[in-house]
């Protein structure tokens, strides 16, 4: 079984799929900050 995270963003009241992440790094923007999230580390 492959480890897979489905990442969505709320845009104009609807959730839009951004990526199916397994070992990618994705930058999340949250109000006044941003974070680089490495999905490969959650499967360890």
PDB file of N, CA and C in Angstrom:
ATOM      1  N   UNK A   1       0.838  -1.189   0.000  1.00  0.00           N
ATOM      2  CA  UNK A   1       0.000   0.000   0.000  1.00  0.00           C
ATOM      3  C   UNK A   1       0.878   1.246   0.000  1.00  0.00           C
ATOM      4  N   UNK A   2       0.625   2.143  -0.926  1.00  0.00           N
ATOM      5  CA  UNK A   2       1.411   3.376  -1.037  1.00  0.00           C
ATOM      6  C   UNK A   2       0.883   4.427  -0.064  1.00  0.00           C
ATOM      7  N   UNK A   3       1.801   5.106   0.593  1.00  0.00           N
ATOM      8  CA  UNK A   3       1.427   6.219   1.462  1.00  0.00           C
ATOM      9  C   UNK A   3       1.148   7.433   0.589  1.00  0.00           C
ATOM     10  N   UNK A   4      -0.031   7.994   0.745  1.00  0.00           N
ATOM     11  CA  UNK A   4      -0.455   9.079  -0.123  1.00  0.00           C
ATOM     12  C   UNK A   4      -1.281  10.079   0.675  1.00  0.00           C
ATOM     13  N   UNK A   5      -0.925  11.343   0.569  1.00  0.00           N
ATOM     14  CA  UNK A   5      -1.697  12.418   1.193  1.00  0.00           C
ATOM     15  C   UNK A   5      -2.337  13.240   0.083  1.00  0.00           C
ATOM     16  N   UNK A   6      -3.629  13.401   0.153  1.00  0.00           N
ATOM     17  CA  UNK A   6      -4.342  14.234  -0.813  1.00  0.00           C
ATOM     18  C   UNK A   6      -4.456  15.630  -0.213  1.00  0.00           C
ATOM     19  N   UNK A   7      -3.914  16.614  -0.915  1.00  0.00           N
ATOM     20  CA  UNK A   7      -3.858  17.979  -0.396  1.00  0.00           C
ATOM     21  C   UNK A   7      -4.848  18.842  -1.176  1.00  0.00           C
ATOM     22  N   UNK A   8      -5.714  19.521  -0.428  1.00  0.00           N
ATOM     23  CA  UNK A   8      -6.729  20.390  -1.007  1.00  0.00           C
ATOM     24  C   UNK A   8      -6.575  21.797  -0.459  1.00  0.00           C
ATOM     25  N   UNK A   9      -7.066  22.776  -1.226  1.00  0.00           N
ATOM     26  CA  UNK A   9      -7.084  24.169  -0.777  1.00  0.00           C
ATOM     27  C   UNK A   9      -8.501  24.699  -0.940  1.00  0.00           C
ATOM     28  N   UNK A  10      -8.968  25.444   0.047  1.00  0.00           N
ATOM     29  CA  UNK A  10     -10.288  26.063  -0.012  1.00  0.00           C
ATOM     30  C   UNK A  10     -10.187  27.358  -0.820  1.00  0.00           C
ATOM     31  N   UNK A  11     -10.835  27.374  -1.983  1.00  0.00           N
ATOM     32  CA  UNK A  11     -10.806  28.524  -2.878  1.00  0.00           C
ATOM     33  C   UNK A  11     -12.246  28.896  -3.220  1.00  0.00           C
ATOM     34  N   UNK A  12     -12.632  30.112  -2.860  1.00  0.00           N
ATOM     35  CA  UNK A  12     -13.983  30.602  -3.156  1.00  0.00           C
ATOM     36  C   UNK A  12     -15.073  29.644  -2.687  1.00  0.00           C
ATOM     37  N   UNK A  13     -14.910  29.095  -1.483  1.00  0.00           N
ATOM     38  CA  UNK A  13     -15.924  28.222  -0.903  1.00  0.00           C
ATOM     39  C   UNK A  13     -15.908  26.790  -1.395  1.00  0.00           C
ATOM     40  N   UNK A  14     -14.949  26.427  -2.238  1.00  0.00           N
ATOM     41  CA  UNK A  14     -14.857  25.058  -2.757  1.00  0.00           C
ATOM     42  C   UNK A  14     -13.456  24.523  -2.529  1.00  0.00           C
ATOM     43  N   UNK A  15     -13.379  23.225  -2.231  1.00  0.00           N
ATOM     44  CA  UNK A  15     -12.072  22.594  -2.072  1.00  0.00           C
ATOM     45  C   UNK A  15     -11.546  22.158  -3.434  1.00  0.00           C
ATOM     46  N   UNK A  16     -10.336  22.600  -3.729  1.00  0.00           N
ATOM     47  CA  UNK A  16      -9.679  22.285  -4.996  1.00  0.00           C
ATOM     48  C   UNK A  16      -8.453  21.441  -4.687  1.00  0.00           C
ATOM     49  N   UNK A  17      -8.344  20.289  -5.353  1.00  0.00           N
ATOM     50  CA  UNK A  17      -7.207  19.400  -5.120  1.00  0.00           C
ATOM     51  C   UNK A  17      -5.940  20.022  -5.693  1.00  0.00           C
ATOM     52  N   UNK A  18      -4.895  20.070  -4.852  1.00  0.00           N
ATOM     53  CA  UNK A  18      -3.614  20.618  -5.287  1.00  0.00           C
ATOM     54  C   UNK A  18      -2.665  19.529  -5.752  1.00  0.00           C
ATOM     55  N   UNK A  19      -2.585  18.441  -4.967  1.00  0.00           N
ATOM     56  CA  UNK A  19      -1.558  17.430  -5.241  1.00  0.00           C
ATOM     57  C   UNK A  19      -1.869  16.140  -4.487  1.00  0.00           C
ATOM     58  N   UNK A  20      -1.440  15.030  -5.045  1.00  0.00           N
ATOM     59  CA  UNK A  20      -1.334  13.764  -4.322  1.00  0.00           C
ATOM     60  C   UNK A  20       0.129  13.661  -3.916  1.00  0.00           C
ATOM     61  N   UNK A  21       0.400  13.794  -2.641  1.00  0.00           N
ATOM     62  CA  UNK A  21       1.784  13.864  -2.170  1.00  0.00           C
ATOM     63  C   UNK A  21       2.216  12.549  -1.541  1.00  0.00           C
ATOM     64  N   UNK A  22       3.399  12.103  -1.897  1.00  0.00           N
ATOM     65  CA  UNK A  22       4.001  10.928  -1.272  1.00  0.00           C
ATOM     66  C   UNK A  22       5.308  11.321  -0.596  1.00  0.00           C
ATOM     67  N   UNK A  23       6.211  11.914  -1.371  1.00  0.00           N
ATOM     68  CA  UNK A  23       7.493  12.340  -0.804  1.00  0.00           C
ATOM     69  C   UNK A  23       7.863  13.764  -1.224  1.00  0.00           C
ATOM     70  N   UNK A  24       6.867  14.510  -1.694  1.00  0.00           N
ATOM     71  CA  UNK A  24       7.099  15.886  -2.120  1.00  0.00           C
ATOM     72  C   UNK A  24       7.157  16.830  -0.914  1.00  0.00           C
ATOM     73  N   UNK A  25       7.731  17.997  -1.154  1.00  0.00           N
ATOM     74  CA  UNK A  25       7.692  19.084  -0.179  1.00  0.00           C
ATOM     75  C   UNK A  25       6.787  20.163  -0.751  1.00  0.00           C
ATOM     76  N   UNK A  26       5.848  20.615   0.067  1.00  0.00           N
ATOM     77  CA  UNK A  26       4.874  21.604  -0.371  1.00  0.00           C
ATOM     78  C   UNK A  26       4.905  22.796   0.576  1.00  0.00           C
ATOM     79  N   UNK A  27       4.866  23.988   0.028  1.00  0.00           N
ATOM     80  CA  UNK A  27       4.852  25.205   0.842  1.00  0.00           C
ATOM     81  C   UNK A  27       3.398  25.591   1.106  1.00  0.00           C
ATOM     82  N   UNK A  28       3.041  25.662   2.393  1.00  0.00           N
ATOM     83  CA  UNK A  28       1.717  26.097   2.809  1.00  0.00           C
ATOM     84  C   UNK A  28       1.803  27.557   3.236  1.00  0.00           C
ATOM     85  N   UNK A  29       0.867  28.373   2.775  1.00  0.00           N
ATOM     86  CA  UNK A  29       0.803  29.784   3.147  1.00  0.00           C
ATOM     87  C   UNK A  29      -0.386  29.964   4.084  1.00  0.00           C
ATOM     88  N   UNK A  30      -0.107  30.388   5.315  1.00  0.00           N
ATOM     89  CA  UNK A  30      -1.131  30.555   6.339  1.00  0.00           C
ATOM     90  C   UNK A  30      -1.076  31.982   6.872  1.00  0.00           C
ATOM     91  N   UNK A  31      -1.989  32.809   6.426  1.00  0.00           N
ATOM     92  CA  UNK A  31      -2.059  34.223   6.835  1.00  0.00           C
ATOM     93  C   UNK A  31      -0.698  34.898   6.748  1.00  0.00           C
ATOM     94  N   UNK A  32      -0.045  35.142   7.887  1.00  0.00           N
ATOM     95  CA  UNK A  32       1.210  35.898   7.897  1.00  0.00           C
ATOM     96  C   UNK A  32       2.459  35.024   7.926  1.00  0.00           C
ATOM     97  N   UNK A  33       2.324  33.759   7.636  1.00  0.00           N
ATOM     98  CA  UNK A  33       3.502  32.891   7.644  1.00  0.00           C
ATOM     99  C   UNK A  33       3.367  31.820   6.568  1.00  0.00           C
ATOM    100  N   UNK A  34       4.456  31.131   6.326  1.00  0.00           N
ATOM    101  CA  UNK A  34       4.438  29.999   5.403  1.00  0.00           C
ATOM    102  C   UNK A  34       5.311  28.904   5.987  1.00  0.00           C
ATOM    103  N   UNK A  35       5.020  27.675   5.578  1.00  0.00           N
ATOM    104  CA  UNK A  35       5.765  26.526   6.085  1.00  0.00           C
ATOM    105  C   UNK A  35       6.012  25.557   4.936  1.00  0.00           C
ATOM    106  N   UNK A  36       7.227  25.035   4.871  1.00  0.00           N
ATOM    107  CA  UNK A  36       7.556  23.977   3.918  1.00  0.00           C
ATOM    108  C   UNK A  36       7.307  22.651   4.620  1.00  0.00           C
ATOM    109  N   UNK A  37       6.383  21.856   4.086  1.00  0.00           N
ATOM    110  CA  UNK A  37       6.031  20.580   4.701  1.00  0.00           C
ATOM    111  C   UNK A  37       6.557  19.449   3.838  1.00  0.00           C
ATOM    112  N   UNK A  38       7.397  18.609   4.410  1.00  0.00           N
ATOM    113  CA  UNK A  38       8.005  17.479   3.707  1.00  0.00           C
ATOM    114  C   UNK A  38       7.178  16.229   3.991  1.00  0.00           C
ATOM    115  N   UNK A  39       6.395  15.805   3.006  1.00  0.00           N
ATOM    116  CA  UNK A  39       5.506  14.662   3.196  1.00  0.00           C
ATOM    117  C   UNK A  39       6.257  13.350   3.381  1.00  0.00           C
ATOM    118  N   UNK A  40       7.492  13.267   2.926  1.00  0.00           N
ATOM    119  CA  UNK A  40       8.252  12.023   3.089  1.00  0.00           C
ATOM    120  C   UNK A  40       8.504  11.712   4.558  1.00  0.00           C
ATOM    121  N   UNK A  41       8.484  12.715   5.410  1.00  0.00           N
ATOM    122  CA  UNK A  41       8.785  12.508   6.828  1.00  0.00           C
ATOM    123  C   UNK A  41       7.605  12.001   7.643  1.00  0.00           C
ATOM    124  N   UNK A  42       6.379  12.117   7.132  1.00  0.00           N
ATOM    125  CA  UNK A  42       5.237  11.646   7.925  1.00  0.00           C
ATOM    126  C   UNK A  42       5.039  10.136   7.821  1.00  0.00           C
ATOM    127  N   UNK A  43       5.697   9.497   6.885  1.00  0.00           N
ATOM    128  CA  UNK A  43       5.522   8.055   6.692  1.00  0.00           C
ATOM    129  C   UNK A  43       6.567   7.246   7.448  1.00  0.00           C
ATOM    130  N   UNK A  44       7.462   7.897   8.177  1.00  0.00           N
ATOM    131  CA  UNK A  44       8.542   7.175   8.860  1.00  0.00           C
ATOM    132  C   UNK A  44       8.054   6.551  10.139  1.00  0.00           C
TER     133      UNK A  44
END
